Coordinates of N, CA and C in Angstrom, one line a residue:
S1 N 46.9 42.4 59.0 CA 48.2 42.6 58.7 C 48.6 43.9 58.2
I2 N 50.0 44.2 57.5 CA 50.8 44.9 57.0 C 50.2 45.0 55.4
S3 N 50.1 43.7 55.0 CA 49.7 43.7 53.5 C 48.5 44.2 53.4
S4 N 47.3 43.5 54.2 CA 46.1 43.9 53.9 C 45.7 45.5 54.2
Q5 N 46.4 46.3 55.3 CA 46.7 47.4 55.4 C 46.7 47.9 54.4
L6 N 47.9 47.9 53.4 CA 48.6 48.3 52.0 C 47.3 48.5 51.3
H7 N 47.3 47.1 51.0 CA 46.1 46.8 50.0 C 44.8 47.7 49.9
N8 N 44.4 47.9 51.4 CA 43.0 48.5 51.4 C 43.4 50.0 51.9
H9 N 44.7 50.6 51.3 CA 44.8 52.3 51.6 C 44.1 53.0 50.4
D10 N 43.7 53.9 51.1 CA 42.8 54.7 49.5 C 43.9 55.1 48.6
L11 N 45.0 55.1 48.9 CA 46.1 55.4 47.5 C 45.9 54.3 46.8
V12 N 46.1 53.2 47.3 CA 46.2 52.2 46.9 C 44.5 51.5 45.7
K13 N 43.5 51.8 46.6 CA 42.4 51.6 45.7 C 41.9 53.0 45.1
S14 N 42.1 54.1 44.8 CA 42.6 54.7 43.8 C 43.4 54.9 42.8
G15 N 44.1 54.1 42.9 CA 45.0 53.9 41.5 C 46.6 54.6 41.5
K16 N 46.5 55.4 42.5 CA 47.7 56.7 42.8 C 48.7 55.6 43.0
I17 N 48.8 54.4 43.6 CA 49.8 53.8 44.3 C 49.3 52.0 43.8
V18 N 50.3 51.7 42.9 CA 50.1 50.2 42.6 C 51.3 49.4 43.1
L19 N 50.7 48.2 43.9 CA 51.2 47.4 44.2 C 51.8 46.2 43.8
Q20 N 53.1 46.0 43.4 CA 53.6 44.7 42.2 C 55.0 44.2 42.4
D21 N 54.8 42.9 42.5 CA 56.3 42.8 43.0 C 57.3 43.1 41.8
K22 N 58.5 42.7 42.5 CA 59.7 43.7 41.4 C 59.6 42.9 40.4
S23 N 59.7 41.5 40.4 CA 59.8 40.6 39.1 C 58.6 40.9 38.4
S24 N 57.6 41.1 38.6 CA 56.3 41.4 38.0 C 56.6 42.8 37.2
C25 N 57.4 43.7 37.6 CA 57.8 45.0 36.7 C 58.6 44.8 35.5
F26 N 59.5 43.6 35.5 CA 60.6 43.6 34.5 C 60.0 43.2 33.0
S27 N 58.5 42.8 32.7 CA 57.9 42.4 31.7 C 58.3 43.7 30.9
A28 N 57.3 44.8 31.5 CA 57.0 45.9 30.8 C 58.4 46.8 30.7
L29 N 59.3 46.8 31.4 CA 60.6 47.4 31.5 C 61.1 46.8 30.0
V30 N 61.2 45.7 30.1 CA 62.2 44.9 29.1 C 61.8 45.4 28.0
L31 N 60.2 45.8 27.6 CA 59.8 45.7 26.7 C 59.8 47.3 25.9
A32 N 60.3 47.9 27.0 CA 60.1 49.5 26.9 C 61.8 49.8 26.9
H33 N 62.2 49.1 27.3 CA 63.9 49.8 27.5 C 64.7 48.5 27.4
G34 N 64.5 47.2 27.0 CA 65.2 46.5 26.7 C 66.6 46.5 25.3
S35 N 65.8 47.4 24.3 CA 66.8 47.0 23.3 C 68.0 48.3 23.6
R36 N 69.3 47.6 22.9 CA 70.1 48.3 23.0 C 70.7 49.2 22.0
S37 N 69.7 49.5 21.1 CA 69.4 50.7 20.3 C 68.4 51.9 20.5
S38 N 68.5 52.8 21.3 CA 67.5 53.9 21.6 C 66.8 54.3 20.4
S39 N 67.3 54.3 19.2 CA 66.3 54.7 17.8 C 65.1 54.3 17.7
T40 N 64.8 53.0 18.1 CA 63.4 52.6 18.1 C 62.6 52.3 19.3
T41 N 63.1 52.6 20.4 CA 62.4 52.6 21.3 C 61.3 53.4 21.6
G42 N 60.1 52.9 22.0 CA 58.9 53.7 22.3 C 58.0 54.1 21.0
L43 N 58.6 53.6 19.8 CA 57.9 54.1 18.2 C 57.1 52.9 18.2
G44 N 56.0 53.0 17.2 CA 55.1 52.3 17.1 C 53.8 52.2 18.2
D45 N 53.1 51.3 17.7 CA 52.2 50.5 19.0 C 52.4 49.8 19.4
Y46 N 51.5 49.0 20.5 CA 51.9 47.7 21.4 C 50.8 46.8 21.4
I47 N 51.0 45.5 21.8 CA 50.0 44.8 22.0 C 50.5 44.0 23.8
D48 N 49.6 44.4 24.3 CA 49.5 43.4 25.5 C 48.3 42.2 25.6
A49 N 48.9 40.8 25.2 CA 48.2 39.8 24.7 C 47.3 39.3 25.7
C50 N 48.1 39.3 26.8 CA 46.9 38.8 28.5 C 47.0 39.8 29.3
A51 N 46.3 40.9 29.1 CA 46.5 42.0 29.5 C 45.7 42.1 31.1
A52 N 44.5 41.5 31.5 CA 43.9 41.7 32.4 C 44.7 41.1 33.9
P53 N 45.0 41.7 35.0 CA 44.0 42.6 35.6 C 44.4 43.9 35.0
G54 N 45.8 44.2 34.4 CA 46.1 45.3 34.1 C 47.3 46.2 34.8
N55 N 48.0 45.8 35.5 CA 49.1 46.4 36.1 C 50.1 46.5 35.1
K56 N 50.7 45.2 34.7 CA 51.9 45.4 33.5 C 51.5 46.3 32.2
T57 N 50.2 46.0 32.0 CA 49.5 47.0 31.1 C 50.1 48.7 31.6
S58 N 49.2 48.7 32.7 CA 49.6 50.5 33.3 C 51.0 50.9 33.4
H59 N 51.7 49.8 33.8 CA 53.3 49.8 34.1 C 54.0 50.3 32.7
L60 N 53.4 49.6 31.6 CA 54.1 50.0 30.2 C 53.5 51.0 29.6
A61 N 52.1 51.5 30.0 CA 51.8 53.3 29.4 C 52.5 54.0 30.3
A62 N 52.9 54.0 31.2 CA 53.5 55.0 32.3 C 55.4 55.1 31.1
L63 N 55.7 53.9 31.1 CA 57.0 53.6 30.5 C 57.3 54.4 28.8
V64 N 56.4 53.5 28.3 CA 56.4 54.1 26.9 C 56.1 55.7 27.0
S65 N 55.0 56.5 27.6 CA 54.7 57.7 27.8 C 55.9 58.6 28.1
K66 N 56.8 58.4 29.0 CA 57.8 58.8 29.4 C 59.0 58.7 28.0
E67 N 59.1 57.9 27.8 CA 60.1 57.7 26.5 C 59.6 58.6 25.3
L68 N 58.2 58.4 24.7 CA 57.7 59.6 24.0 C 58.0 61.0 24.2
S69 N 58.0 61.1 25.6 CA 58.0 62.5 26.0 C 59.2 63.1 25.4
G70 N 60.4 62.2 26.0 CA 61.8 62.7 25.5 C 62.3 62.4 24.2
K71 N 61.0 62.0 23.1 CA 61.5 61.9 21.8 C 60.9 63.2 21.3
Q72 N 59.9 63.7 22.2 CA 59.3 65.0 21.4 C 60.2 66.2 20.9
T73 N 60.6 66.6 19.8 CA 61.8 67.4 19.2 C 61.5 69.2 20.0
K74 N 62.3 69.7 20.0 CA 62.2 71.0 20.3 C 61.7 71.7 19.3
K75 N 61.5 71.4 18.2 CA 60.9 71.9 17.2 C 59.5 71.8 17.3
E76 N 59.2 70.5 17.8 CA 57.7 70.3 17.8 C 57.3 70.9 18.9
K77 N 58.2 71.0 20.1 CA 57.6 72.0 21.4 C 57.3 73.7 21.1
K78 N 58.0 73.8 20.2 CA 58.0 75.5 19.5 C 56.5 75.8 19.1
R79 N 56.1 74.8 18.3 CA 54.6 74.9 17.7 C 53.7 75.1 18.6
R80 N 53.0 76.1 17.9 CA 51.6 76.6 19.0 C 50.3 76.7 18.1
N81 N 49.4 76.1 19.0 CA 47.9 76.0 18.2 C 47.8 74.6 17.2
T82 N 48.8 73.7 17.7 CA 48.3 72.1 17.1 C 48.8 71.4 17.7
N83 N 48.4 70.1 17.9 CA 48.8 68.7 18.7 C 49.7 67.9 18.0
N84 N 51.0 68.2 18.3 CA 52.0 67.4 17.5 C 52.3 66.3 18.6
N85 N 52.1 65.8 19.6 CA 52.4 65.1 20.6 C 52.6 63.6 19.7
I86 N 53.6 63.0 20.3 CA 53.9 61.7 19.4 C 53.0 60.8 20.2
K87 N 52.1 59.9 19.8 CA 51.6 59.1 20.7 C 51.9 57.3 20.2
S88 N 51.5 56.6 21.1 CA 51.7 55.2 20.6 C 50.0 54.9 21.1
E89 N 49.3 53.7 20.8 CA 48.4 53.0 21.0 C 48.5 51.6 21.4
I90 N 48.4 51.5 22.7 CA 48.4 50.0 23.5 C 47.3 49.4 23.6
F91 N 47.2 48.1 22.5 CA 45.9 46.9 22.1 C 46.2 46.3 23.8
A92 N 44.9 46.2 24.4 CA 45.1 45.3 25.9 C 44.0 44.2 25.5
F93 N 44.3 42.7 25.5 CA 43.4 42.1 24.8 C 43.4 41.4 26.4
D94 N 41.5 40.6 26.5 CA 41.3 39.5 27.7 C 40.3 39.0 26.9
R95 N 40.0 37.6 26.9 CA 39.0 37.3 26.3 C 37.8 37.1 27.3
S96 N 37.8 37.1 28.4 CA 36.9 37.0 29.7 C 36.4 38.2 29.8
S97 N 34.8 38.2 29.6 CA 34.3 39.4 29.8 C 34.3 39.7 31.2
K98 N 34.5 39.1 32.4 CA 34.9 39.6 33.7 C 36.1 40.3 33.8
R99 N 37.0 39.4 33.5 CA 38.2 40.2 33.6 C 38.8 41.3 32.5
V100 N 38.0 41.4 31.4 CA 38.4 42.8 30.7 C 37.4 43.8 31.6
K101 N 36.4 43.6 32.2 CA 35.8 44.8 33.1 C 36.8 45.4 33.9
I102 N 37.1 44.1 35.0 CA 38.4 44.8 35.5 C 39.8 45.8 34.9
L103 N 40.3 44.9 34.0 CA 41.2 45.5 33.1 C 40.5 47.0 32.5
R104 N 39.5 47.5 32.3 CA 39.0 48.8 32.1 C 38.7 49.6 32.8
D105 N 38.5 49.1 34.3 CA 38.1 49.8 35.4 C 39.5 50.3 35.8
R106 N 40.6 49.3 35.8 CA 42.0 49.5 36.3 C 42.6 50.7 35.5
L107 N 42.8 50.4 34.1 CA 43.2 51.2 33.4 C 42.7 52.4 33.1
G108 N 41.0 52.9 33.7 CA 40.5 54.1 33.7 C 41.1 54.9 34.9
A109 N 41.6 54.0 35.8 CA 41.7 54.7 37.2 C 43.1 55.0 37.1
M110 N 43.9 54.5 36.6 CA 45.7 54.4 36.4 C 46.3 55.1 35.4
V111 N 45.4 55.1 34.4 CA 46.1 55.7 33.2 C 45.2 57.1 32.8
P112 N 45.9 58.5 33.0 CA 44.9 59.6 32.4 C 44.6 59.9 31.0
D113 N 43.2 60.2 30.6 CA 43.2 60.1 29.1 C 43.2 61.8 28.9
D114 N 44.7 62.3 28.9 CA 44.9 63.4 28.3 C 45.7 63.7 27.2
D115 N 46.2 64.6 27.0 CA 47.5 65.1 26.0 C 48.8 64.8 26.9
A116 N 48.6 64.9 28.0 CA 50.0 64.6 29.0 C 50.7 63.4 28.8
M117 N 49.6 62.4 28.5 CA 50.2 61.0 28.3 C 50.2 60.8 26.9
R118 N 51.3 60.3 26.5 CA 52.0 59.8 25.0 C 51.3 58.5 24.4
V119 N 50.2 57.8 25.4 CA 50.0 56.4 24.8 C 48.3 56.9 25.3
H120 N 47.7 56.0 23.9 CA 46.2 55.7 24.1 C 46.1 54.5 24.5
M121 N 45.2 54.4 25.5 CA 44.9 52.7 25.8 C 43.6 52.2 25.2
N122 N 43.7 50.7 24.7 CA 42.6 50.4 24.0 C 42.4 49.0 24.4
P123 N 41.7 48.8 25.4 CA 41.2 47.3 26.2 C 40.4 46.6 25.2
L124 N 40.5 45.6 24.7 CA 39.3 44.9 23.7 C 39.0 43.5 24.3
H125 N 37.4 43.2 24.6 CA 37.0 41.9 25.2 C 37.5 40.9 23.7
Q126 N 38.4 40.5 23.6 CA 39.0 39.5 22.3 C 40.1 38.7 22.6
D127 N 40.0 37.4 22.4 CA 41.3 36.6 22.4 C 42.3 37.0 21.5
F128 N 43.6 37.2 22.1 CA 44.6 37.4 21.5 C 44.7 36.6 20.0
L129 N 44.6 35.3 20.1 CA 44.9 34.3 19.3 C 44.2 34.4 17.8
S130 N 42.9 35.5 18.1 CA 41.7 35.7 16.9 C 42.2 37.2 16.3
A131 N 43.5 37.7 16.8 CA 43.8 39.1 16.1 C 44.6 38.7 14.9
D132 N 44.2 39.7 14.0 CA 44.3 39.4 13.0 C 45.1 40.4 12.2
A133 N 46.9 40.7 11.9 CA 47.3 41.4 11.4 C 46.8 42.7 10.3
S134 N 45.5 41.9 9.7 CA 45.4 42.6 8.3 C 44.3 43.5 9.3
D135 N 43.6 43.5 10.3 CA 42.8 44.3 10.8 C 43.8 45.7 11.1
G136 N 43.3 46.8 10.1 CA 44.1 47.8 10.2 C 44.6 48.8 11.7
R137 N 43.7 48.1 12.8 CA 43.9 48.6 14.2 C 45.3 48.2 14.5
F138 N 45.8 47.4 13.9 CA 47.2 46.8 14.4 C 48.3 47.2 13.2
A139 N 48.1 47.8 12.4 CA 49.0 48.2 11.5 C 50.2 48.5 12.1
S140 N 50.3 49.3 12.9 CA 51.6 50.3 13.2 C 51.9 49.3 14.3
V141 N 51.8 48.2 15.2 CA 52.0 47.6 15.9 C 53.6 46.8 15.8
R142 N 54.5 47.1 16.6 CA 55.9 46.9 16.6 C 56.4 46.2 18.1
S143 N 55.4 46.0 18.8 CA 56.1 45.3 20.2 C 54.8 44.5 20.6
I144 N 55.1 43.6 21.2 CA 54.0 42.6 21.9 C 54.9 41.9 23.3
L145 N 53.9 42.5 24.3 CA 54.1 41.7 25.8 C 53.2 40.5 25.6
L146 N 53.6 39.1 25.8 CA 52.8 38.1 26.1 C 53.2 37.6 27.7
D147 N 52.2 37.6 28.4 CA 52.3 37.1 30.1 C 51.3 36.1 30.1
P148 N 51.6 34.7 29.3 CA 50.1 34.1 29.2 C 49.9 33.3 30.7
S149 N 48.7 32.6 30.7 CA 48.5 31.8 32.0 C 49.5 31.0 31.9
C150 N 49.5 30.6 33.4 CA 50.9 29.7 33.6 C 50.5 29.0 34.8
S151 N 51.3 28.1 35.4 CA 51.2 27.2 36.7 C 51.4 28.1 38.2
G152 N 52.0 29.4 37.7 CA 52.4 30.0 38.8 C 53.1 29.7 39.9
S153 N 54.2 28.5 39.5 CA 55.0 27.7 40.5 C 55.9 28.9 41.0
G154 N 56.0 29.9 40.5 CA 57.2 31.0 40.9 C 56.3 32.0 41.8
I155 N 55.1 32.0 42.2 CA 54.7 32.7 43.0 C 55.0 31.9 44.6
V156 N 55.7 32.4 45.4 CA 55.9 31.6 46.6 C 55.1 32.1 47.7
N157 N 53.8 33.0 47.6 CA 53.0 33.6 48.6 C 51.7 32.7 48.1
A158 N 51.9 32.1 47.0 CA 50.3 31.2 46.8 C 50.3 29.6 46.6
P159 N 50.6 29.0 47.8 CA 50.4 27.8 47.9 C 49.2 27.3 47.6
D160 N 48.0 27.9 47.1 CA 46.8 27.4 46.3 C 47.0 27.2 45.4
R161 N 47.6 27.4 44.6 CA 48.2 27.2 43.3 C 48.5 25.7 43.1
Q162 N 49.2 25.4 43.8 CA 49.8 24.2 43.8 C 48.6 22.9 44.3
A163 N 47.7 23.5 45.2 CA 46.9 22.7 45.9 C 45.9 22.3 44.7
D164 N 45.6 23.1 44.1 CA 44.5 22.8 43.0 C 45.0 22.0 42.0
G165 N 46.1 21.8 41.9 CA 46.6 20.9 40.6 C 47.5 21.6 40.0
G166 N 47.9 23.0 40.3 CA 48.4 23.9 39.3 C 49.9 23.5 39.0
G167 N 50.2 22.4 39.4 CA 52.0 21.9 39.3 C 51.6 20.4 38.9
S168 N 50.5 19.9 38.4 CA 50.5 18.8 37.8 C 51.3 18.3 36.4
D169 N 51.5 17.6 36.0 CA 52.4 17.2 34.8 C 51.1 17.6 33.5
S170 N 50.1 16.9 33.4 CA 48.6 17.3 32.8 C 48.4 18.9 32.5
R171 N 48.7 19.3 33.5 CA 48.1 21.1 34.0 C 49.4 21.8 33.2
I172 N 50.9 21.3 33.6 CA 51.8 22.2 32.9 C 52.1 21.8 31.6
K173 N 51.5 20.7 31.2 CA 51.3 20.2 29.3 C 50.4 21.3 29.0
S174 N 49.5 21.1 29.4 CA 48.2 21.8 28.6 C 48.7 23.3 28.6
L175 N 49.3 23.6 29.3 CA 49.4 25.4 29.6 C 50.7 25.4 28.7
A176 N 51.9 24.9 28.7 CA 52.8 25.0 27.9 C 52.2 25.1 26.5
N177 N 51.2 24.1 25.9 CA 50.6 24.1 24.9 C 50.0 25.4 24.1
F178 N 49.3 25.8 25.2 CA 48.5 27.4 24.9 C 49.8 28.3 24.7
Q179 N 51.0 27.9 25.7 CA 52.0 29.5 25.5 C 52.5 29.5 24.5
L180 N 52.7 27.9 24.0 CA 53.8 27.9 22.5 C 52.7 28.5 21.3
V181 N 51.4 28.4 21.5 CA 50.5 28.8 20.4 C 50.5 30.2 20.3
A182 N 50.5 30.5 21.7 CA 50.5 32.0 21.6 C 51.8 32.9 21.4
L183 N 52.5 32.0 21.8 CA 53.8 32.8 21.2 C 54.3 32.8 19.7
K184 N 53.9 31.6 19.1 CA 54.3 31.6 17.8 C 53.3 32.5 17.1
H185 N 52.0 33.0 17.3 CA 50.7 33.6 16.8 C 51.6 35.2 16.8
A186 N 52.3 35.4 18.0 CA 53.2 36.8 18.3 C 54.1 37.0 17.3
M187 N 54.6 35.8 17.1 CA 56.0 35.7 16.4 C 55.4 35.8 14.7
L188 N 54.8 35.4 14.1 CA 54.3 35.1 12.9 C 53.3 35.5 12.5
S189 N 52.3 36.5 13.1 CA 51.0 37.2 12.6 C 51.1 38.5 12.3
F190 N 52.2 39.3 12.9 CA 52.2 40.6 12.7 C 53.2 41.1 12.2
P191 N 53.7 41.5 10.7 CA 54.8 41.6 10.1 C 55.7 42.7 10.5
K192 N 55.1 43.6 11.2 CA 56.1 45.2 11.7 C 56.6 44.8 12.7
V193 N 56.0 43.5 13.7 CA 56.8 43.4 15.1 C 58.0 42.8 15.1
D194 N 58.8 43.9 15.8 CA 60.4 43.3 16.2 C 60.9 43.4 17.3
R195 N 59.8 43.2 18.5 CA 60.2 42.9 19.5 C 59.0 42.7 20.6
I196 N 59.1 40.7 21.0 CA 58.3 40.7 21.7 C 59.1 40.2 23.2
V197 N 58.2 40.3 24.3 CA 58.7 39.7 25.8 C 57.7 39.1 26.2
Y198 N 58.4 37.5 26.3 CA 57.3 36.5 27.1 C 58.0 36.4 28.3
S199 N 56.8 36.4 28.9 CA 57.2 36.1 30.7 C 56.1 34.8 31.2
T200 N 56.5 34.5 32.3 CA 55.4 33.5 33.0 C 56.2 34.0 34.4
C201 N 55.1 33.3 35.4 CA 55.9 33.3 37.0 C 56.0 32.0 37.2
S202 N 56.2 31.1 36.4 CA 56.5 29.8 36.5 C 58.4 29.2 36.4
V203 N 58.5 28.2 37.4 CA 59.8 27.9 37.6 C 60.1 26.8 36.6
H204 N 58.9 26.2 36.0 CA 59.3 25.0 35.3 C 59.7 25.3 33.7
E205 N 60.9 24.6 33.2 CA 61.5 24.5 32.1 C 60.3 24.2 30.7
E206 N 59.4 23.9 31.2 CA 58.4 23.6 30.0 C 57.6 24.6 29.8
E207 N 57.5 25.9 30.5 CA 56.9 26.5 30.4 C 57.6 27.7 29.9
N208 N 59.0 27.7 30.2 CA 59.7 28.9 29.9 C 60.9 28.2 28.6
E209 N 61.9 27.9 28.8 CA 62.8 27.4 28.0 C 62.2 26.8 27.2
E210 N 61.5 25.3 27.4 CA 61.0 24.9 26.2 C 60.2 25.4 25.1
V211 N 59.3 26.2 25.7 CA 58.1 26.8 24.6 C 59.2 27.6 23.8
V212 N 60.4 28.8 24.6 CA 60.7 29.6 23.5 C 61.6 28.8 22.5
A213 N 62.3 27.7 22.9 CA 63.0 27.2 21.9 C 62.3 26.5 20.8
T214 N 61.0 26.0 21.3 CA 60.2 25.3 20.3 C 59.9 26.3 19.3
A215 N 59.1 27.3 19.7 CA 58.9 28.7 19.1 C 59.9 29.2 17.9
L216 N 61.0 29.2 18.5 CA 62.4 29.7 17.7 C 62.3 28.7 16.3
K217 N 62.5 27.1 17.0 CA 62.6 26.2 15.7 C 61.7 26.2 15.0
E218 N 60.2 26.3 15.6 CA 59.1 26.0 14.6 C 58.5 27.6 13.8
T219 N 59.2 28.3 13.8 CA 58.9 29.2 13.1 C 60.1 29.8 12.2
T220 N 61.1 29.3 12.4 CA 62.2 29.3 11.3 C 61.9 29.2 10.0
G221 N 61.8 29.8 9.1 CA 61.4 29.7 7.7 C 60.3 30.0 7.6
E222 N 59.3 30.3 8.1 CA 57.8 31.1 8.3 C 57.6 32.0 8.5
M223 N 58.5 32.9 8.3 CA 58.1 34.4 8.3 C 58.1 34.7 7.0
E224 N 57.0 35.4 6.8 CA 56.4 36.3 5.5 C 57.7 36.9 4.9
G225 N 58.1 36.5 3.7 CA 59.2 37.3 3.3 C 60.4 37.4 3.5
E226 N 60.6 36.1 4.1 CA 61.7 36.1 5.0 C 63.0 35.9 3.8
D227 N 64.5 36.5 4.6 CA 65.5 36.1 3.8 C 66.5 36.2 4.6
D228 N 67.7 36.1 4.5 CA 68.7 35.9 5.9 C 68.6 36.3 6.8
N229 N 68.0 37.5 7.0 CA 68.4 38.5 7.9 C 66.8 38.7 8.6
M230 N 66.1 37.8 8.2 CA 64.5 38.1 8.8 C 64.3 36.3 10.0
H231 N 64.9 36.6 11.2 CA 64.4 35.7 11.4 C 64.6 35.9 13.3
W232 N 63.7 35.3 13.9 CA 63.6 35.9 15.6 C 64.9 35.0 16.2
V233 N 65.6 36.4 17.1 CA 66.5 35.7 17.9 C 66.7 35.9 19.4
L234 N 67.2 35.0 20.5 CA 66.8 35.9 21.7 C 67.8 36.8 22.2
T235 N 67.2 37.6 22.7 CA 68.5 38.9 22.9 C 68.4 39.1 24.7
K236 N 69.6 39.3 25.0 CA 69.8 39.6 26.5 C 69.5 41.2 26.7
P237 N 68.6 41.4 27.8 CA 67.6 43.2 27.8 C 68.7 43.8 28.3
A238 N 68.8 45.1 27.9 CA 70.1 45.9 28.1 C 69.7 46.5 29.4
C239 N 68.3 46.4 29.7 CA 68.0 47.3 31.1 C 68.1 46.0 32.1
L240 N 68.4 44.8 32.0 CA 68.6 43.9 32.9 C 70.0 43.4 33.2
D241 N 70.9 44.3 32.6 CA 72.5 43.8 32.4 C 72.8 43.3 34.0
H242 N 72.2 44.3 35.1 CA 72.9 44.1 36.5 C 72.1 42.8 37.3
W243 N 71.3 41.9 36.6 CA 70.7 41.4 37.2 C 70.5 40.1 36.8
E244 N 71.1 39.1 37.8 CA 71.2 38.0 37.6 C 69.7 37.0 37.1
R245 N 70.0 36.0 35.9 CA 68.9 35.5 35.8 C 68.7 33.9 35.3
R246 N 68.1 33.1 35.2 CA 68.4 31.9 35.6 C 68.4 31.3 34.1
G247 N 68.3 31.8 33.0 CA 67.9 30.8 31.6 C 68.9 29.6 31.6
H248 N 68.1 28.8 31.4 CA 69.0 27.4 31.6 C 69.2 26.9 29.9
V249 N 70.7 26.2 29.5 CA 70.9 25.6 28.6 C 70.0 24.3 28.2
A250 N 69.1 24.6 27.9 CA 68.1 23.3 27.6 C 67.3 23.2 26.5
A251 N 66.7 22.4 26.0 CA 65.9 21.9 24.9 C 66.2 22.7 23.8
G252 N 67.8 22.7 23.5 CA 68.2 22.9 22.5 C 69.0 24.3 22.4
L253 N 68.4 25.0 23.2 CA 69.0 26.6 23.5 C 70.6 26.4 23.6
T254 N 71.4 27.5 22.7 CA 72.5 27.7 23.2 C 72.9 28.3 24.6
A255 N 74.2 28.6 25.3 CA 74.5 29.4 26.1 C 74.2 30.7 25.9
G256 N 74.2 31.1 24.4 CA 74.4 32.4 24.4 C 72.7 33.0 24.7
E257 N 71.9 32.1 23.4 CA 70.4 32.5 23.6 C 70.1 32.1 25.4
A258 N 70.6 31.4 25.8 CA 70.0 31.0 27.3 C 70.2 32.4 28.0
E259 N 71.1 33.1 27.9 CA 71.4 34.2 28.7 C 70.4 35.5 28.5
G260 N 69.5 35.3 27.3 CA 68.4 36.3 27.2 C 67.1 35.9 28.0
L261 N 67.4 35.0 28.6 CA 66.0 34.5 29.2 C 66.0 34.8 30.9

């Protein structure tokens, strides 16, 4: 088939071309370019909380590197004999030893380790839920991409996910519980983080609107040093103004909040 021919092409196997659904590209795009203020875009370090196999992580690395290249000042470019490249670090988590090996191999093939790239990749064999903001490695993290395990009900070319119970009520409930815990950990455990992208490939409200609405409700008043200006809000990503989305007014979300989904 044409699909198998593409996946077996040398350019794909070498990592020079990455085959990815358009919708799968949105997570990294929104994290890198979703803000309506360009002043903070690209600054700080990043976490990809559930990174393997690494397609979204490598896409994020490319976007952040390009963004940081544009922030290099003319003054810095004129300096000689010094390395003044602005750099960000991307911490890519996965708790599975098998999956983290795939992650490391894929990032090694797709993301060059040289001064031309303005990002440093740091794949970690670690559960994101065990990540502690007091760990000095994460002191500069400002952005988190959370694309957790889900039912996969929105993947139209994977009927096996439904056949193995991926769409059962108990399975969806279990997944939603994990998704909520992971999202709340991202929202509350890293004081410098000011941007989180939560994404799934599920069509179920239980894994989308309900998770986000519950997380917003349960984190209100829990942020360290909170004042009237410190709380999480849903925002409509600037880079997807042209893209029709399905955000439902559900689980207590307002119409304005649903526009951010």
